[in-house]
Short mmCIF file of C-alpha atoms in Angstrom, two decimals:
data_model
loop_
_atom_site.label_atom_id
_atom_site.label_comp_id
_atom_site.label_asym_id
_atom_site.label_seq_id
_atom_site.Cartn_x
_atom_site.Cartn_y
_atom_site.Cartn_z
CA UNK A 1 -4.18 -144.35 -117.79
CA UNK A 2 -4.00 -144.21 -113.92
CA UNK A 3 -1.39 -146.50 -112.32
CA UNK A 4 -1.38 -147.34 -108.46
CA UNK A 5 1.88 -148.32 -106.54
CA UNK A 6 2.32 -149.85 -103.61
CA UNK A 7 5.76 -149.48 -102.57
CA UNK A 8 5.80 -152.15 -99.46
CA UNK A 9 5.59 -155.68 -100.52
CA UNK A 10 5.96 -156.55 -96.71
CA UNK A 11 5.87 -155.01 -93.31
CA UNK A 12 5.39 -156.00 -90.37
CA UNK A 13 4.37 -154.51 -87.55
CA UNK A 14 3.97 -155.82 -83.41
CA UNK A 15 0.88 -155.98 -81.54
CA UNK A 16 -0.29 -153.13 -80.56
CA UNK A 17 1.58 -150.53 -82.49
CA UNK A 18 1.02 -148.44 -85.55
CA UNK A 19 2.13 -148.87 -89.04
CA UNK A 20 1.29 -147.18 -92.07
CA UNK A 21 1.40 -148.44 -95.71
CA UNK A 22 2.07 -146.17 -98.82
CA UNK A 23 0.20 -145.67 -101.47
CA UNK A 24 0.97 -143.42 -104.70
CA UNK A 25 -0.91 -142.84 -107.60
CA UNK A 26 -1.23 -141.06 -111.12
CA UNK A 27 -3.89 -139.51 -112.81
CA UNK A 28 -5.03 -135.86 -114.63
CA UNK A 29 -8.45 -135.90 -112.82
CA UNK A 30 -9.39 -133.72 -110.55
CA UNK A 31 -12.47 -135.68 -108.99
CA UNK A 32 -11.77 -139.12 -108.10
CA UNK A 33 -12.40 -142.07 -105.08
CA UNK A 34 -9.26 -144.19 -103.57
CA UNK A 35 -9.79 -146.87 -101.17
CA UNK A 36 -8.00 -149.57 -99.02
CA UNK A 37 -9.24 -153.29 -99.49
CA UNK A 38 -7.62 -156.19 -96.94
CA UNK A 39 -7.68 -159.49 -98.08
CA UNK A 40 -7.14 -161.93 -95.16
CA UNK A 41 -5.88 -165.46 -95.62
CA UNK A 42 -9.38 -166.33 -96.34
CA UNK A 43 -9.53 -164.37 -98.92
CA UNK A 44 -12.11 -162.61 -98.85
CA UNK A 45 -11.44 -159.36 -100.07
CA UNK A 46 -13.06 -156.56 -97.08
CA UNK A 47 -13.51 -152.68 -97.81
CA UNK A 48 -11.42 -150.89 -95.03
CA UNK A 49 -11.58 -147.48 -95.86
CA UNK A 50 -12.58 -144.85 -99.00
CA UNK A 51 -11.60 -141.23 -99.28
CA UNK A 52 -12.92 -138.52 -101.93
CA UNK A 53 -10.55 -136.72 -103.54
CA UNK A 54 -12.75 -133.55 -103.30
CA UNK A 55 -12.44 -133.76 -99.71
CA UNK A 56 -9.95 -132.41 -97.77
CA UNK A 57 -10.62 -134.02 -93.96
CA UNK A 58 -8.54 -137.36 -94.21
CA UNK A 59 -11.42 -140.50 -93.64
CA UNK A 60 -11.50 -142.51 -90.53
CA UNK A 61 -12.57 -145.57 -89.68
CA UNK A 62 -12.22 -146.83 -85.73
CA UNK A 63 -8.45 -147.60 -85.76
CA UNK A 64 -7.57 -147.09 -89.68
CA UNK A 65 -7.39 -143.64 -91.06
CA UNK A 66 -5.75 -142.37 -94.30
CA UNK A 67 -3.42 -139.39 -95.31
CA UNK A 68 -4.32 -138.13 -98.20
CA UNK A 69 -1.87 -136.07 -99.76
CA UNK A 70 -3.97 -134.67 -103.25
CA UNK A 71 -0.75 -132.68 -104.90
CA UNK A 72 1.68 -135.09 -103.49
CA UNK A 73 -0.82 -138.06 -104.90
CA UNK A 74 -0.43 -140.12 -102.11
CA UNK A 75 -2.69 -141.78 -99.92
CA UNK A 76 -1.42 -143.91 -97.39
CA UNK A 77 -3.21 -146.10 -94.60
CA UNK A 78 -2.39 -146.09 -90.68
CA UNK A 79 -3.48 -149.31 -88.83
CA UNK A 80 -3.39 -147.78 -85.14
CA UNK A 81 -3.59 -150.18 -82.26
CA UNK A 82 -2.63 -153.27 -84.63
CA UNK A 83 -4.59 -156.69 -83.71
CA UNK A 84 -3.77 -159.99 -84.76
CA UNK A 85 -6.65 -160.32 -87.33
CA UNK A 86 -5.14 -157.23 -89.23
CA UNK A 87 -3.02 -159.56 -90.83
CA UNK A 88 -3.71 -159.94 -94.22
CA UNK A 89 -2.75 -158.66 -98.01
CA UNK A 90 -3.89 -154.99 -98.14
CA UNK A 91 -4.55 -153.17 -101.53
CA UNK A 92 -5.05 -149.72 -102.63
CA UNK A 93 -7.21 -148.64 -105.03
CA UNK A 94 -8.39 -145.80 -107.68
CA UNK A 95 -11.46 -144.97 -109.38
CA UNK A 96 -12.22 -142.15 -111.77
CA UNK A 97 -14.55 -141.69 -114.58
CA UNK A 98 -11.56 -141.22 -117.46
CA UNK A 99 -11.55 -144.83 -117.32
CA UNK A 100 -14.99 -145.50 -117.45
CA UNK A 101 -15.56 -145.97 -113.33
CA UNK A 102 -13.10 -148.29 -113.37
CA UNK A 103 -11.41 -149.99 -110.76
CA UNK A 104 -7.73 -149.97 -110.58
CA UNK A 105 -5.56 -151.85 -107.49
CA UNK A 106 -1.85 -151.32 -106.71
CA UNK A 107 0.32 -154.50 -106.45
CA UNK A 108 -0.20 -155.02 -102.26
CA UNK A 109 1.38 -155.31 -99.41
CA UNK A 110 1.32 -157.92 -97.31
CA UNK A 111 1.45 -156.90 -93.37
CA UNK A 112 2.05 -159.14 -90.66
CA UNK A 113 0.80 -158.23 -87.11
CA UNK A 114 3.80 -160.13 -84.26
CA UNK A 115 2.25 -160.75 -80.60
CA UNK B 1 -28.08 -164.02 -103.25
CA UNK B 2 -26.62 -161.37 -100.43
CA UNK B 3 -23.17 -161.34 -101.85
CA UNK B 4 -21.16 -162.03 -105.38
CA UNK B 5 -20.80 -165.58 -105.71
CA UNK B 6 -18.28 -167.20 -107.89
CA UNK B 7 -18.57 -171.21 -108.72
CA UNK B 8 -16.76 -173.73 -108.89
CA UNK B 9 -14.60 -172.37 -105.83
CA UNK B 10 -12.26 -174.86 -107.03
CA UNK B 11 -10.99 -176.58 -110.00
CA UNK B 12 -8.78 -178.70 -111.26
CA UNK B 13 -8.18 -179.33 -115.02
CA UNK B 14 -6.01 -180.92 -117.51
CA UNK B 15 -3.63 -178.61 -119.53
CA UNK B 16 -5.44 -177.97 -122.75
CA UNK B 17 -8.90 -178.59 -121.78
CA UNK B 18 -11.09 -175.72 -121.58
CA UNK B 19 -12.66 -174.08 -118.41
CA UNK B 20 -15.42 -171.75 -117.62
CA UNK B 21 -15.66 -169.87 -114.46
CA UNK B 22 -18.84 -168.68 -113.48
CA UNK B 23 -19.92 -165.18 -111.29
CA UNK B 24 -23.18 -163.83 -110.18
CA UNK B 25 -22.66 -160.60 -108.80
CA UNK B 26 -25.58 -158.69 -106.51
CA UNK B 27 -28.52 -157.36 -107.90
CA UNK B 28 -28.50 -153.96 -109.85
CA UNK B 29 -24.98 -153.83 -109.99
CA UNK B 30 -24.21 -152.72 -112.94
CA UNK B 31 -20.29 -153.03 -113.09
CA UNK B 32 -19.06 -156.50 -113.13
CA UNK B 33 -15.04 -156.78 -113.00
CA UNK B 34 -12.27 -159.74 -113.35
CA UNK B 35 -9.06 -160.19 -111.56
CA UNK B 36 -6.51 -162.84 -111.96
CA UNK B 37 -4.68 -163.19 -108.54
CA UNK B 38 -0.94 -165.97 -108.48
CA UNK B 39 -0.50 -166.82 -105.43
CA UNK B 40 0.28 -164.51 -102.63
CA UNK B 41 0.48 -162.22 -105.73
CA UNK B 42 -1.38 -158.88 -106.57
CA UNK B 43 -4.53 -158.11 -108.36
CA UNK B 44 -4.30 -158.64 -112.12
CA UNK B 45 -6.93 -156.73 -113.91
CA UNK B 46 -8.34 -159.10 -116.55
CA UNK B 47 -11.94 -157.48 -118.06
CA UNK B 48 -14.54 -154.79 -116.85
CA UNK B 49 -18.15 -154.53 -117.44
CA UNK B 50 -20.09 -151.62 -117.02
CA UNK B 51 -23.84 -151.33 -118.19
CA UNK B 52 -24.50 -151.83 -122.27
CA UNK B 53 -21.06 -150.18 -122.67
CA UNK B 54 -18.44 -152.37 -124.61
CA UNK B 55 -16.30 -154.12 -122.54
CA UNK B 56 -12.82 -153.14 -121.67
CA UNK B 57 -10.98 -156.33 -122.56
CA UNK B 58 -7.35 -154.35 -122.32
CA UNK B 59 -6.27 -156.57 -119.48
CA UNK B 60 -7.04 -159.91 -120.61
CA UNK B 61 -3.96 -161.93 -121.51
CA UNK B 62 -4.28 -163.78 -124.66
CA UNK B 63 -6.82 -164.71 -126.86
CA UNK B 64 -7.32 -167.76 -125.29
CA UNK B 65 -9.23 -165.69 -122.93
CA UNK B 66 -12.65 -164.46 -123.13
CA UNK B 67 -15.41 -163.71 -121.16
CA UNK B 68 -19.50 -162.17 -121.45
CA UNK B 69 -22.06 -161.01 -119.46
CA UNK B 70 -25.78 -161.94 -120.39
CA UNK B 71 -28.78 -159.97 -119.84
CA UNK B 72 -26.62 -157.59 -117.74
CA UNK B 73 -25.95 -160.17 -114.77
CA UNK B 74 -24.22 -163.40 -114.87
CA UNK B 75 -20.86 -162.86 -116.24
CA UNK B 76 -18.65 -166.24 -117.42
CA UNK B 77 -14.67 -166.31 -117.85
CA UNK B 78 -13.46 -168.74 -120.12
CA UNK B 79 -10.32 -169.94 -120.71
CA UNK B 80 -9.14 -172.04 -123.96
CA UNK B 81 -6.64 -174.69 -123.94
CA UNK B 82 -5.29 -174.21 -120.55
CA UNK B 83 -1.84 -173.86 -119.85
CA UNK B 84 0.09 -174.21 -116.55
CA UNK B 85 0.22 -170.72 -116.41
CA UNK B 86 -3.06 -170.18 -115.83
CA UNK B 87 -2.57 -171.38 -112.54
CA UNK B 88 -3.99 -168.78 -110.27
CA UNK B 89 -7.21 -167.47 -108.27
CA UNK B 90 -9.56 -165.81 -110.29
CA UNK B 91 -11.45 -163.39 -108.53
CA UNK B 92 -15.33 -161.46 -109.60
CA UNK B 93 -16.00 -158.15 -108.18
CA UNK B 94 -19.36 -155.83 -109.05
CA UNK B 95 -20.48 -152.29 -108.21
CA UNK B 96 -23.37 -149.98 -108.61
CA UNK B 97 -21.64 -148.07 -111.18
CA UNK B 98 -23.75 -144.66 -111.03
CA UNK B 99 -21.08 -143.48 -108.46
CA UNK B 100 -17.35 -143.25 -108.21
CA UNK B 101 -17.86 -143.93 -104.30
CA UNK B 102 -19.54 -147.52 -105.14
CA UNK B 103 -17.44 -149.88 -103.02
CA UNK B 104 -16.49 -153.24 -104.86
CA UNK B 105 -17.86 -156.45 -103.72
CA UNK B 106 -15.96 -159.34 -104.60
CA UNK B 107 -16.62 -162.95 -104.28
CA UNK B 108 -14.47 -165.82 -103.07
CA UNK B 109 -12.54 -166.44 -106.21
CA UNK B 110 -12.22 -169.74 -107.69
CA UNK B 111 -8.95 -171.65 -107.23
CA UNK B 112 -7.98 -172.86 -110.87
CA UNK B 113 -5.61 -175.65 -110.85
CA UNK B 114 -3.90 -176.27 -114.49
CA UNK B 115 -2.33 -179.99 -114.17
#
């Protein structure tokens, strides 16, 4: 079965600056998708980035981009440039077809952007 | 609708009375998923739907828990004889399964109260 860990429960970070959550995960596939999901105090659960294993260029998206690690299984998240409205819950996630397409979250961090 | 709507978005219920929680996820996706979120707490996997495929009930937590999908859409969560426990946000999420890339759309959750 895969497992996700988050190893963070809490960071925070100041305004303007760059932080970077961890993410590790197991599996034996060789073909698989991991993503980053915020979940802001509304709750609302947001897609913030998704990465193919298969691919080696790390994803971007404007100021959040990933370092995936494929041997290491590790894909962690930078926030460059952190607002305000960054703060919220952030989750990482796996999906593979061992388990169906099924979608599997780590346990969160919570990040908190200071002014 | 645009989105995956869960109703009610709140609820508040006597311990031991039953409850049924309600999600309509977007049209033509085929994977249907339930978390089970305490507060300021992590994603608890609960049930997954995907197609006509059995579901994968692994993560539900007692057989006071159940849950079905008719007709491929509408998906209800029901919960027997609450128990304070049960306290907790219960959020619905749905994909286009075909794909591992599918992103997950989830809907508000609904805020179960056990009194």
């Amino acid at each position: 079965a895969q497992t996700v860990t988050q190893s963070q429960p809490e960071m925070s970070v100041q305004e303007a600056e760059t932080v970077t959550l961890s993410c590790t995960y197991d599996t034996s596939e060789s073909n698989y998708y991991l993503f980053w999901y915020k979940q802001p105090p509304s709750r609302q659960m947001i897609l913030v980035i998704r990465q193919e294993a298969y691919k080696q260029q790390n994803a971007t998206e404007n100021r959040f981009s990933v370092n995936f690690q494929k041997a290491a299984k590790s894909f962690s998240l930078k926030i460059s440039d952190s607002q305000l409205g960054d703060t919220a819950m952030y989750f990482c996630a796996f999906r593979g077809r061992n388990a169906g397409n099924m979608l599997t979250f780590g346990g969160g961090t919570r990040l908190m952007v200071k002014p | 609708g645009a989105g995956v709507s869960q109703s009610p978005s709140n609820k508040v219920t006597e311990k031991g009375k039953d409850v049924e929680l309600r999600c309509d996820p977007i049209s033509g996706h085929t994977a249907l998923y339930w978390y089970r979120q305490s507060l300021g707490q992590g994603l608890e996997f609960l049930i997954y739907f995907q197609g006509n495929s059995a579901p994968d009930k692994s993560g539900l937590p007692s057989d006071r828990f159940s849950a079905e999908r008719t007709g491929g859409s509408v998906s209800t969560l029901t919960i027997q004889r609450t128990q304070q426990e049960d306290s907790a946000v219960y959020l619905c999420a749905s994909s286009l399964a075909a794909g591992l890339e599918g992103e997950a759309f989830f809907g508000q959750g609904t805020r179960l109260t056990v009194v």
